[in-house]
Short mmCIF file of C-alpha atoms in Angstrom, two decimals:
data_model
loop_
_atom_site.label_atom_id
_atom_site.label_comp_id
_atom_site.label_asym_id
_atom_site.label_seq_id
_atom_site.Cartn_x
_atom_site.Cartn_y
_atom_site.Cartn_z
CA UNK A 1 -9.23 0.44 134.60
CA UNK A 2 -7.86 1.13 131.10
CA UNK A 3 -10.31 2.98 128.86
CA UNK A 4 -10.52 2.84 125.07
CA UNK A 5 -9.51 6.51 124.94
CA UNK A 6 -6.18 5.53 126.55
CA UNK A 7 -5.17 3.33 123.59
CA UNK A 8 -2.76 4.79 121.02
CA UNK A 9 -4.39 5.52 117.67
CA UNK A 10 -2.01 3.10 115.92
CA UNK A 11 -3.20 0.27 118.18
CA UNK A 12 -6.89 1.04 117.64
CA UNK A 13 -6.40 1.25 113.89
CA UNK A 14 -4.53 -2.07 113.82
CA UNK A 15 -7.25 -3.79 115.87
CA UNK A 16 -9.99 -2.39 113.62
CA UNK A 17 -8.15 -3.77 110.58
CA UNK A 18 -7.78 -7.13 112.32
CA UNK A 19 -11.30 -7.43 113.71
CA UNK A 20 -13.51 -5.39 111.37
CA UNK A 21 -17.11 -5.42 112.64
CA UNK A 22 -16.05 -7.31 115.79
CA UNK A 23 -13.96 -4.40 117.10
CA UNK A 24 -16.69 -3.06 119.41
CA UNK A 25 -17.31 -6.52 120.88
CA UNK A 26 -13.59 -6.80 121.59
CA UNK A 27 -13.50 -3.43 123.34
CA UNK A 28 -16.54 -4.39 125.44
CA UNK A 29 -14.78 -7.60 126.54
CA UNK A 30 -11.93 -5.57 128.04
CA UNK A 31 -14.30 -4.27 130.71
CA UNK A 32 -15.23 -7.78 131.82
CA UNK A 33 -13.52 -9.68 134.63
CA UNK A 34 -10.54 -11.77 133.45
CA UNK A 35 -10.84 -15.53 133.78
CA UNK A 36 -8.72 -17.50 136.23
CA UNK A 37 -7.71 -21.07 135.45
CA UNK A 38 -6.09 -23.99 137.22
CA UNK A 39 -4.40 -26.90 135.50
CA UNK A 40 -4.12 -30.38 137.00
CA UNK A 41 -0.62 -31.69 137.63
CA UNK A 42 -0.93 -35.01 135.79
CA UNK A 43 2.26 -36.23 137.44
CA UNK A 44 0.37 -36.49 140.72
CA UNK A 45 -3.32 -37.10 140.01
CA UNK A 46 -6.14 -37.08 137.45
CA UNK A 47 -8.43 -34.11 136.74
CA UNK A 48 -11.40 -35.99 138.23
CA UNK A 49 -9.48 -36.66 141.44
CA UNK A 50 -8.56 -32.98 141.70
CA UNK A 51 -12.19 -31.95 141.36
CA UNK A 52 -13.09 -34.44 144.04
CA UNK A 53 -10.44 -33.15 146.46
CA UNK A 54 -11.30 -29.49 145.95
CA UNK A 55 -15.02 -30.24 146.05
CA UNK A 56 -15.75 -27.81 143.23
CA UNK A 57 -18.10 -27.88 140.28
CA UNK A 58 -15.37 -26.77 137.91
CA UNK A 59 -16.11 -25.81 134.31
CA UNK A 60 -13.54 -27.35 131.95
CA UNK A 61 -11.29 -25.31 129.67
CA UNK A 62 -12.46 -26.71 126.30
CA UNK A 63 -9.03 -26.85 124.66
CA UNK A 64 -7.10 -28.39 127.60
CA UNK A 65 -8.47 -31.60 129.09
CA UNK A 66 -6.78 -31.05 132.47
CA UNK A 67 -7.65 -27.34 132.75
CA UNK A 68 -10.51 -25.75 134.69
CA UNK A 69 -11.96 -22.30 135.22
CA UNK A 70 -11.90 -21.05 138.78
CA UNK A 71 -13.78 -18.28 140.55
CA UNK A 72 -11.93 -17.06 143.66
CA UNK A 73 -13.97 -16.25 146.76
CA UNK A 74 -13.14 -12.66 147.73
CA UNK A 75 -12.16 -11.85 151.28
CA UNK A 76 -12.28 -15.43 152.52
CA UNK A 77 -8.86 -15.49 154.16
CA UNK A 78 -9.21 -12.08 155.82
CA UNK A 79 -12.63 -12.74 157.37
CA UNK A 80 -12.31 -14.18 160.92
CA UNK A 81 -15.96 -15.30 160.98
CA UNK A 82 -15.38 -17.74 158.14
CA UNK A 83 -14.77 -21.28 159.38
CA UNK A 84 -11.41 -22.97 158.75
CA UNK A 85 -12.77 -25.55 156.30
CA UNK A 86 -14.15 -22.70 154.20
CA UNK A 87 -10.92 -20.74 154.38
CA UNK A 88 -8.85 -23.52 152.81
CA UNK A 89 -11.07 -23.52 149.74
CA UNK A 90 -9.22 -20.46 148.48
CA UNK A 91 -7.27 -21.78 145.52
CA UNK A 92 -3.92 -20.11 146.25
CA UNK A 93 -4.10 -20.76 149.99
CA UNK A 94 -5.05 -24.39 149.82
CA UNK A 95 -2.84 -27.23 151.10
CA UNK A 96 -3.34 -29.02 147.79
CA UNK A 97 -1.73 -26.07 146.03
CA UNK A 98 1.31 -26.41 148.31
CA UNK A 99 1.33 -30.12 147.48
CA UNK A 100 1.76 -29.23 143.80
CA UNK A 101 -1.50 -30.82 142.68
CA UNK A 102 -2.35 -27.95 140.34
CA UNK A 103 -0.89 -24.86 138.72
CA UNK A 104 -2.75 -21.53 138.61
CA UNK A 105 -2.63 -20.48 134.96
CA UNK A 106 -4.54 -18.18 132.65
CA UNK A 107 -6.65 -20.45 130.39
CA UNK A 108 -5.35 -19.18 127.03
CA UNK A 109 -1.76 -19.65 128.23
CA UNK A 110 -2.44 -23.39 128.49
CA UNK A 111 -2.75 -23.59 124.70
CA UNK A 112 0.87 -23.67 123.40
CA UNK A 113 1.98 -26.74 125.37
CA UNK A 114 -1.33 -28.50 124.70
CA UNK A 115 -0.89 -28.32 120.90
CA UNK A 116 2.79 -29.35 120.88
CA UNK A 117 1.99 -33.09 120.80
CA UNK A 118 4.33 -33.89 123.69
CA UNK A 119 4.44 -37.56 124.61
CA UNK A 120 6.39 -39.65 127.14
CA UNK A 121 10.00 -40.12 126.06
CA UNK A 122 10.29 -36.86 124.11
CA UNK A 123 13.13 -34.40 124.59
CA UNK A 124 11.41 -31.04 125.09
CA UNK A 125 12.79 -27.50 125.29
CA UNK A 126 10.84 -24.58 126.75
CA UNK A 127 13.04 -21.74 125.60
CA UNK A 128 11.40 -18.71 127.30
CA UNK A 129 9.98 -20.56 130.27
CA UNK A 130 9.54 -18.37 133.37
CA UNK A 131 7.50 -18.51 135.51
CA UNK A 132 6.94 -22.14 134.47
CA UNK A 133 3.36 -22.71 133.38
CA UNK A 134 4.22 -24.22 130.02
CA UNK A 135 7.16 -26.18 131.43
CA UNK A 136 5.14 -27.80 134.20
CA UNK A 137 2.45 -28.61 131.64
CA UNK A 138 5.02 -30.15 129.29
CA UNK A 139 6.47 -32.19 132.16
CA UNK A 140 3.03 -33.54 133.03
CA UNK A 141 2.69 -34.85 129.47
CA UNK A 142 6.15 -36.47 129.64
CA UNK A 143 5.06 -38.48 132.70
CA UNK A 144 8.60 -38.72 134.03
CA UNK A 145 10.02 -40.13 130.78
CA UNK A 146 12.31 -38.31 128.37
CA UNK A 147 13.79 -34.91 129.19
CA UNK A 148 12.62 -31.35 129.76
CA UNK A 149 15.10 -28.51 129.37
CA UNK A 150 13.51 -25.33 130.67
CA UNK A 151 15.31 -22.05 130.15
CA UNK A 152 14.92 -18.38 130.84
CA UNK A 153 17.36 -15.61 130.04
CA UNK A 154 16.41 -13.54 133.10
CA UNK A 155 18.29 -14.42 136.29
CA UNK A 156 15.49 -13.02 138.46
CA UNK A 157 12.64 -14.75 136.62
CA UNK A 158 14.39 -18.12 136.61
CA UNK A 159 13.98 -18.27 140.41
CA UNK A 160 10.20 -18.49 140.06
CA UNK A 161 10.69 -21.10 137.34
CA UNK A 162 12.83 -23.23 139.66
CA UNK A 163 10.25 -23.07 142.46
CA UNK A 164 7.37 -24.11 140.20
CA UNK A 165 9.38 -26.99 138.75
CA UNK A 166 10.24 -28.27 142.24
CA UNK A 167 6.74 -27.79 143.71
CA UNK A 168 5.41 -29.88 140.81
CA UNK A 169 7.75 -32.75 141.72
CA UNK A 170 9.54 -32.85 138.36
CA UNK A 171 12.83 -34.76 138.19
CA UNK A 172 13.59 -35.34 134.48
CA UNK A 173 14.58 -31.70 134.03
CA UNK A 174 17.49 -29.37 133.40
CA UNK A 175 16.89 -25.73 134.33
CA UNK A 176 19.14 -23.27 132.50
CA UNK A 177 19.66 -19.52 132.67
CA UNK A 178 21.09 -18.87 129.24
CA UNK A 179 20.96 -16.85 126.06
CA UNK A 180 19.43 -19.14 123.38
CA UNK A 181 22.58 -18.58 121.31
CA UNK A 182 24.59 -20.49 123.91
CA UNK A 183 22.10 -23.33 124.14
CA UNK A 184 22.10 -23.82 120.36
CA UNK A 185 25.86 -24.42 120.37
CA UNK A 186 25.35 -27.45 122.64
CA UNK A 187 21.92 -28.89 121.80
CA UNK A 188 22.32 -29.24 118.06
CA UNK A 189 19.22 -30.91 116.51
CA UNK A 190 18.58 -32.44 119.93
CA UNK A 191 14.92 -31.80 120.79
CA UNK A 192 11.72 -33.44 119.56
CA UNK A 193 9.52 -30.53 120.66
CA UNK A 194 10.37 -26.89 121.32
CA UNK A 195 8.08 -24.23 122.79
CA UNK A 196 8.90 -20.58 122.14
CA UNK A 197 6.52 -18.37 124.10
CA UNK A 198 8.32 -15.29 122.94
CA UNK A 199 8.76 -11.92 124.66
CA UNK A 200 6.15 -9.60 123.17
CA UNK A 201 4.29 -6.31 123.54
CA UNK A 202 1.55 -8.01 125.54
CA UNK A 203 -1.52 -6.58 123.82
CA UNK A 204 -3.53 -9.64 124.82
CA UNK A 205 -2.92 -8.94 128.52
CA UNK A 206 -4.21 -5.35 128.73
CA UNK A 207 -7.38 -6.44 130.55
CA UNK A 208 -5.40 -8.41 133.09
CA UNK A 209 -2.35 -6.29 133.82
CA UNK A 210 -2.18 -2.49 133.64
CA UNK A 211 1.62 -2.66 134.01
CA UNK A 212 1.80 -4.39 130.63
CA UNK A 213 -0.13 -1.50 129.07
CA UNK A 214 2.24 1.07 130.60
CA UNK A 215 5.24 -0.84 129.22
CA UNK A 216 3.51 -1.03 125.84
CA UNK A 217 3.20 2.77 125.65
CA UNK A 218 6.96 3.03 126.07
CA UNK A 219 7.98 0.38 123.52
CA UNK A 220 5.25 -0.93 121.21
CA UNK A 221 5.31 -3.98 118.91
CA UNK A 222 8.31 -3.06 116.77
CA UNK A 223 10.64 -3.34 119.76
CA UNK A 224 10.16 -7.12 119.95
CA UNK A 225 10.29 -8.36 116.36
CA UNK A 226 14.06 -8.64 116.15
CA UNK A 227 14.16 -10.48 119.48
CA UNK A 228 11.45 -12.92 118.36
CA UNK A 229 13.11 -13.78 115.05
CA UNK A 230 16.48 -14.21 116.77
CA UNK A 231 15.01 -16.66 119.29
CA UNK A 232 13.25 -18.60 116.52
CA UNK A 233 16.50 -18.83 114.57
CA UNK A 234 18.28 -20.40 117.54
CA UNK A 235 15.35 -22.75 118.23
CA UNK A 236 15.52 -24.01 114.64
CA UNK A 237 19.11 -25.18 115.19
CA UNK A 238 18.08 -27.23 118.21
CA UNK A 239 15.07 -29.03 116.72
CA UNK A 240 15.46 -32.52 115.29
CA UNK A 241 14.37 -33.22 111.71
CA UNK A 242 10.71 -34.18 111.95
CA UNK A 243 10.33 -32.22 115.19
CA UNK A 244 7.67 -29.72 116.21
CA UNK A 245 8.18 -26.05 117.11
CA UNK A 246 5.36 -24.09 118.76
CA UNK A 247 5.59 -20.30 118.56
CA UNK A 248 3.27 -18.24 120.72
CA UNK A 249 2.80 -14.70 122.00
CA UNK A 250 0.25 -12.91 124.17
CA UNK A 251 -0.15 -10.14 121.61
CA UNK A 252 -2.41 -9.48 118.61
CA UNK A 253 0.18 -7.52 116.65
CA UNK A 254 0.53 -8.88 113.13
CA UNK A 255 4.04 -7.42 113.09
CA UNK A 256 5.07 -9.68 115.97
CA UNK A 257 2.90 -12.68 115.12
CA UNK A 258 2.64 -13.29 111.38
CA UNK A 259 5.46 -10.84 110.64
CA UNK A 260 8.05 -12.62 112.78
CA UNK A 261 6.97 -16.02 111.47
CA UNK A 262 7.00 -14.99 107.82
CA UNK A 263 10.49 -13.59 108.30
CA UNK A 264 11.55 -16.88 109.90
CA UNK A 265 9.92 -19.11 107.26
CA UNK A 266 11.48 -17.15 104.40
CA UNK A 267 14.90 -18.03 105.79
CA UNK A 268 14.12 -21.62 106.84
CA UNK A 269 12.77 -23.60 103.92
CA UNK A 270 12.85 -26.78 106.02
CA UNK A 271 10.00 -25.46 108.20
CA UNK A 272 6.31 -25.46 107.31
CA UNK A 273 3.14 -24.57 109.19
CA UNK A 274 1.41 -27.50 110.85
CA UNK A 275 -2.21 -26.36 110.93
CA UNK A 276 -3.99 -25.83 114.26
CA UNK A 277 -7.72 -26.47 113.85
CA UNK A 278 -9.67 -23.25 114.55
CA UNK A 279 -12.09 -24.64 117.14
CA UNK A 280 -13.26 -23.65 120.65
CA UNK A 281 -13.50 -20.02 119.50
CA UNK A 282 -9.97 -19.90 118.06
CA UNK A 283 -9.73 -17.54 115.08
CA UNK A 284 -7.62 -18.61 112.11
CA UNK A 285 -5.22 -16.00 110.79
CA UNK A 286 -6.12 -14.74 107.32
CA UNK A 287 -2.55 -13.61 106.72
CA UNK A 288 -0.98 -16.93 107.74
CA UNK A 289 -3.57 -19.75 107.52
CA UNK A 290 -3.06 -22.60 109.94
CA UNK A 291 -2.08 -20.28 112.80
CA UNK A 292 -4.67 -19.05 115.31
CA UNK A 293 -5.53 -16.17 117.62
CA UNK A 294 -7.48 -16.31 120.84
CA UNK A 295 -9.63 -13.23 121.49
CA UNK A 296 -11.38 -12.46 124.82
CA UNK A 297 -14.68 -11.65 123.05
CA UNK A 298 -14.75 -15.08 121.39
CA UNK A 299 -13.70 -17.36 124.27
CA UNK A 300 -13.12 -17.39 128.02
CA UNK A 301 -9.49 -16.36 128.12
CA UNK A 302 -7.02 -13.60 127.35
CA UNK A 303 -5.42 -12.75 124.00
CA UNK A 304 -2.96 -15.16 122.46
CA UNK A 305 -1.39 -16.12 119.13
CA UNK A 306 -0.27 -19.70 118.53
CA UNK A 307 1.49 -21.32 115.58
CA UNK A 308 2.79 -24.87 115.18
CA UNK A 309 5.66 -25.55 112.79
CA UNK A 310 7.10 -28.79 111.51
CA UNK A 311 10.72 -29.34 110.52
CA UNK A 312 11.21 -31.52 107.48
CA UNK A 313 13.05 -34.83 107.67
CA UNK A 314 12.62 -38.02 109.61
CA UNK A 315 12.58 -38.20 113.39
CA UNK A 316 15.99 -39.44 114.41
CA UNK A 317 18.48 -38.39 117.02
CA UNK A 318 21.39 -36.42 115.65
CA UNK A 319 24.27 -35.78 118.04
CA UNK A 320 27.10 -33.49 116.94
CA UNK A 321 30.74 -34.43 117.31
CA UNK A 322 31.03 -32.02 120.25
CA UNK A 323 28.00 -33.60 121.88
CA UNK A 324 29.47 -37.07 121.49
CA UNK A 325 32.72 -35.87 122.97
CA UNK A 326 30.88 -34.44 125.99
CA UNK A 327 28.90 -37.63 126.48
CA UNK A 328 32.06 -39.71 126.37
CA UNK A 329 33.53 -37.66 129.23
CA UNK A 330 31.09 -39.19 131.67
CA UNK A 331 32.62 -41.67 134.02
CA UNK A 332 31.15 -44.08 136.51
CA UNK A 333 30.62 -42.06 139.71
CA UNK A 334 32.74 -42.53 142.77
CA UNK A 335 31.41 -44.61 145.63
CA UNK A 336 28.47 -42.85 147.22
CA UNK A 337 28.51 -41.87 150.91
CA UNK A 338 26.86 -44.43 153.14
CA UNK A 339 24.59 -41.80 154.71
CA UNK A 340 23.12 -41.00 151.29
CA UNK A 341 22.73 -44.64 150.30
CA UNK A 342 20.94 -45.51 153.53
CA UNK A 343 18.50 -42.63 153.08
CA UNK A 344 17.72 -43.50 149.45
CA UNK A 345 16.98 -47.06 150.51
CA UNK A 346 14.12 -45.69 152.64
CA UNK A 347 12.38 -44.65 149.42
CA UNK A 348 10.75 -47.57 147.66
CA UNK A 349 11.97 -47.11 144.10
CA UNK A 350 14.64 -48.54 141.83
CA UNK A 351 17.42 -45.97 141.97
CA UNK A 352 20.04 -45.95 139.24
CA UNK A 353 23.00 -45.05 141.42
CA UNK A 354 25.14 -44.17 138.41
CA UNK A 355 22.85 -41.17 137.93
CA UNK A 356 23.53 -39.84 141.43
CA UNK A 357 25.92 -36.91 141.14
CA UNK A 358 27.60 -35.11 144.04
CA UNK A 359 28.78 -31.52 143.76
CA UNK A 360 30.18 -29.77 146.84
CA UNK A 361 28.31 -32.10 149.21
CA UNK A 362 25.00 -31.60 147.37
CA UNK A 363 23.52 -34.73 145.83
CA UNK A 364 21.53 -34.68 142.57
CA UNK A 365 19.69 -37.37 140.65
CA UNK A 366 20.46 -36.66 137.00
CA UNK A 367 17.91 -37.21 134.21
CA UNK A 368 18.54 -40.37 132.24
CA UNK A 369 20.92 -39.93 129.27
CA UNK A 370 20.72 -36.12 129.51
CA UNK A 371 23.35 -34.02 127.79
CA UNK A 372 24.90 -31.71 130.39
CA UNK A 373 27.62 -29.36 129.15
CA UNK A 374 29.91 -27.47 131.50
CA UNK A 375 29.85 -24.38 129.25
CA UNK A 376 26.22 -23.68 130.21
CA UNK A 377 24.78 -22.14 133.37
CA UNK A 378 22.52 -24.75 134.95
CA UNK A 379 20.28 -23.72 137.84
CA UNK A 380 19.27 -27.32 138.41
CA UNK A 381 20.42 -30.63 136.93
CA UNK A 382 17.72 -33.15 137.66
CA UNK A 383 16.37 -33.66 141.16
CA UNK A 384 18.16 -32.02 144.10
CA UNK A 385 18.20 -34.80 146.71
CA UNK A 386 19.84 -32.98 149.59
CA UNK A 387 23.09 -32.24 151.38
CA UNK A 388 25.65 -34.68 152.76
CA UNK A 389 26.68 -33.58 156.24
CA UNK A 390 28.88 -35.15 158.87
CA UNK A 391 27.42 -38.58 159.70
CA UNK A 392 24.03 -37.76 158.19
CA UNK A 393 22.15 -36.86 155.04
CA UNK A 394 19.84 -33.82 155.01
CA UNK A 395 17.05 -34.31 152.42
CA UNK A 396 15.75 -31.22 150.63
CA UNK A 397 12.28 -29.98 149.76
CA UNK A 398 12.57 -30.85 146.06
CA UNK A 399 13.00 -34.51 146.95
CA UNK A 400 9.96 -34.48 149.24
CA UNK A 401 7.77 -33.08 146.44
CA UNK A 402 8.94 -35.85 144.13
CA UNK A 403 8.14 -38.72 146.51
CA UNK A 404 4.83 -40.54 146.22
CA UNK A 405 2.89 -41.49 149.36
CA UNK A 406 3.38 -45.23 148.89
CA UNK A 407 7.15 -44.85 148.35
CA UNK A 408 7.73 -43.86 151.99
CA UNK A 409 7.47 -46.58 154.60
CA UNK A 410 5.76 -44.57 157.36
CA UNK A 411 4.39 -41.22 156.09
CA UNK A 412 2.62 -38.83 158.44
CA UNK A 413 -0.56 -38.33 156.42
CA UNK A 414 -2.99 -35.66 157.58
CA UNK A 415 -6.42 -34.71 156.21
CA UNK A 416 -6.65 -31.23 154.66
CA UNK A 417 -8.91 -29.97 157.45
CA UNK A 418 -6.44 -30.96 160.19
CA UNK A 419 -5.09 -27.76 161.74
CA UNK A 420 -1.62 -29.32 161.81
CA UNK A 421 -1.43 -29.02 158.00
CA UNK A 422 -1.46 -25.22 158.11
CA UNK A 423 0.85 -25.20 161.12
CA UNK A 424 3.29 -27.34 159.18
CA UNK A 425 3.10 -25.07 156.10
CA UNK A 426 3.79 -22.09 158.36
CA UNK A 427 6.97 -23.75 159.61
CA UNK A 428 5.73 -24.58 163.09
CA UNK A 429 6.48 -27.68 165.15
CA UNK A 430 3.64 -30.22 165.06
CA UNK A 431 2.72 -33.30 167.08
CA UNK A 432 2.30 -36.73 165.50
CA UNK A 433 -0.32 -39.26 166.60
CA UNK A 434 2.29 -42.00 167.00
CA UNK A 435 5.87 -42.20 168.17
CA UNK A 436 8.76 -42.30 165.72
CA UNK A 437 12.39 -41.23 165.61
CA UNK A 438 13.98 -39.89 162.46
CA UNK A 439 13.10 -38.16 159.19
CA UNK A 440 9.46 -38.55 158.19
CA UNK A 441 7.45 -37.48 155.15
CA UNK A 442 4.41 -35.28 155.84
CA UNK A 443 1.49 -35.68 153.45
CA UNK A 444 -1.93 -34.10 153.01
CA UNK A 445 -4.54 -36.70 152.03
CA UNK A 446 -1.78 -38.88 150.60
CA UNK A 447 0.17 -36.16 148.72
CA UNK A 448 3.62 -35.08 149.92
CA UNK A 449 4.25 -31.67 151.48
CA UNK A 450 7.74 -32.00 152.99
CA UNK A 451 9.86 -33.52 155.74
CA UNK A 452 9.95 -33.36 159.53
CA UNK A 453 12.51 -34.68 162.00
CA UNK A 454 10.42 -36.56 164.52
CA UNK A 455 11.48 -37.32 168.11
CA UNK A 456 8.83 -39.47 169.79
CA UNK A 457 5.70 -37.42 168.93
CA UNK A 458 7.32 -34.02 168.42
CA UNK A 459 8.02 -33.13 164.77
CA UNK A 460 10.66 -30.50 164.05
CA UNK A 461 9.66 -28.69 160.87
CA UNK A 462 11.82 -29.09 157.76
CA UNK A 463 9.48 -27.31 155.33
CA UNK A 464 11.45 -24.98 153.06
CA UNK A 465 11.37 -21.50 154.54
CA UNK A 466 11.01 -19.71 151.21
CA UNK A 467 7.76 -21.56 150.43
CA UNK A 468 6.00 -21.13 153.75
CA UNK A 469 2.35 -20.16 154.18
CA UNK A 470 2.16 -16.40 154.70
#
């Protein structure tokens, strides 16, 4: 455990200036156990339904209506004497987690997306998105309408982002692996809401992650300020007039927080601070009123800084000449393979077949009216439906996670305490209660997990190998 004596003098002096008489209370809080949170996936169920399924007396996160505090039972999964129905209560080893019903997220990290004012139909950009907490939260507010562009510069981190997007069942999404400078050349004044959870020194995470502290000793706050301002500058180009930009960090450093914002505001007269009410234990910044910090000695969460900015002008879509040119390139798609059409007809929804796009035998369902530019590196464009093979269509895991129980004509729905659920998640063959031939959707208590290929009662497992229960 990190001790106060381990902190650099410059850090302790800065915190004393920031906190005054509360400094000792802050230091004491660092020796307390960090809080764990889960956030309901509103695309799939309500918070009350989640509490009912997990059978927990959750305490709510005050500033996020769909967020809860969670206390993990230690040693549950490694104790043979514990009964199966008790084992599955572990939050990260629960079938409902694999069904994408909730996201495990530090409570303070739920704040930026919650204050962005995202509503169905918005075009939203999460610019520094991995591993995906804020993006999945933004998508849940969109409710399948509008567009989410979620980006991360790191090729390795974007893999975790992709998984979390697909587990959550999100389809109105573009996942990019790009430098913000490249995105801003394409998405000119395109987005209604932008979230910039910027790379930072991580002072607010010292209690939670000793690796962050070690990295901090090697770099410190000054390393990040140029990066933060650069990202903000590119975000400004992509926000519509009248749009909202949320800037957040998990650090207390006034150099990175107020300093980066002041630098940005001095060079962008069309942006002003949109005040966040200092409630729930949030502390308003004295240097930049209207912005807030979250301290672990004042609330149940880790350290965070959050600011909400408004861009002047009226809310209207502005599409550049280049954007118009790219949109006009779109043509009506070629006739779709019969195998794909027959499979899609099994799913009870109104497909817009003009949005089905095939690339190298892989079929995608593109977000409605989304701007997709060939100059950018897209990891995912909409919903990956599956692969077209000789005389058949092979549906993929992302599609299964997007399908609702009542959209499939004959789902194999199992209760969470059925041992076949864990067998399925481990990739094993399972037996159905009834006979059927063909692809079938497996669900846990009415929520999709993945596909099987059933022959009579035997179900060959199609659950994605990279996601399997370990």
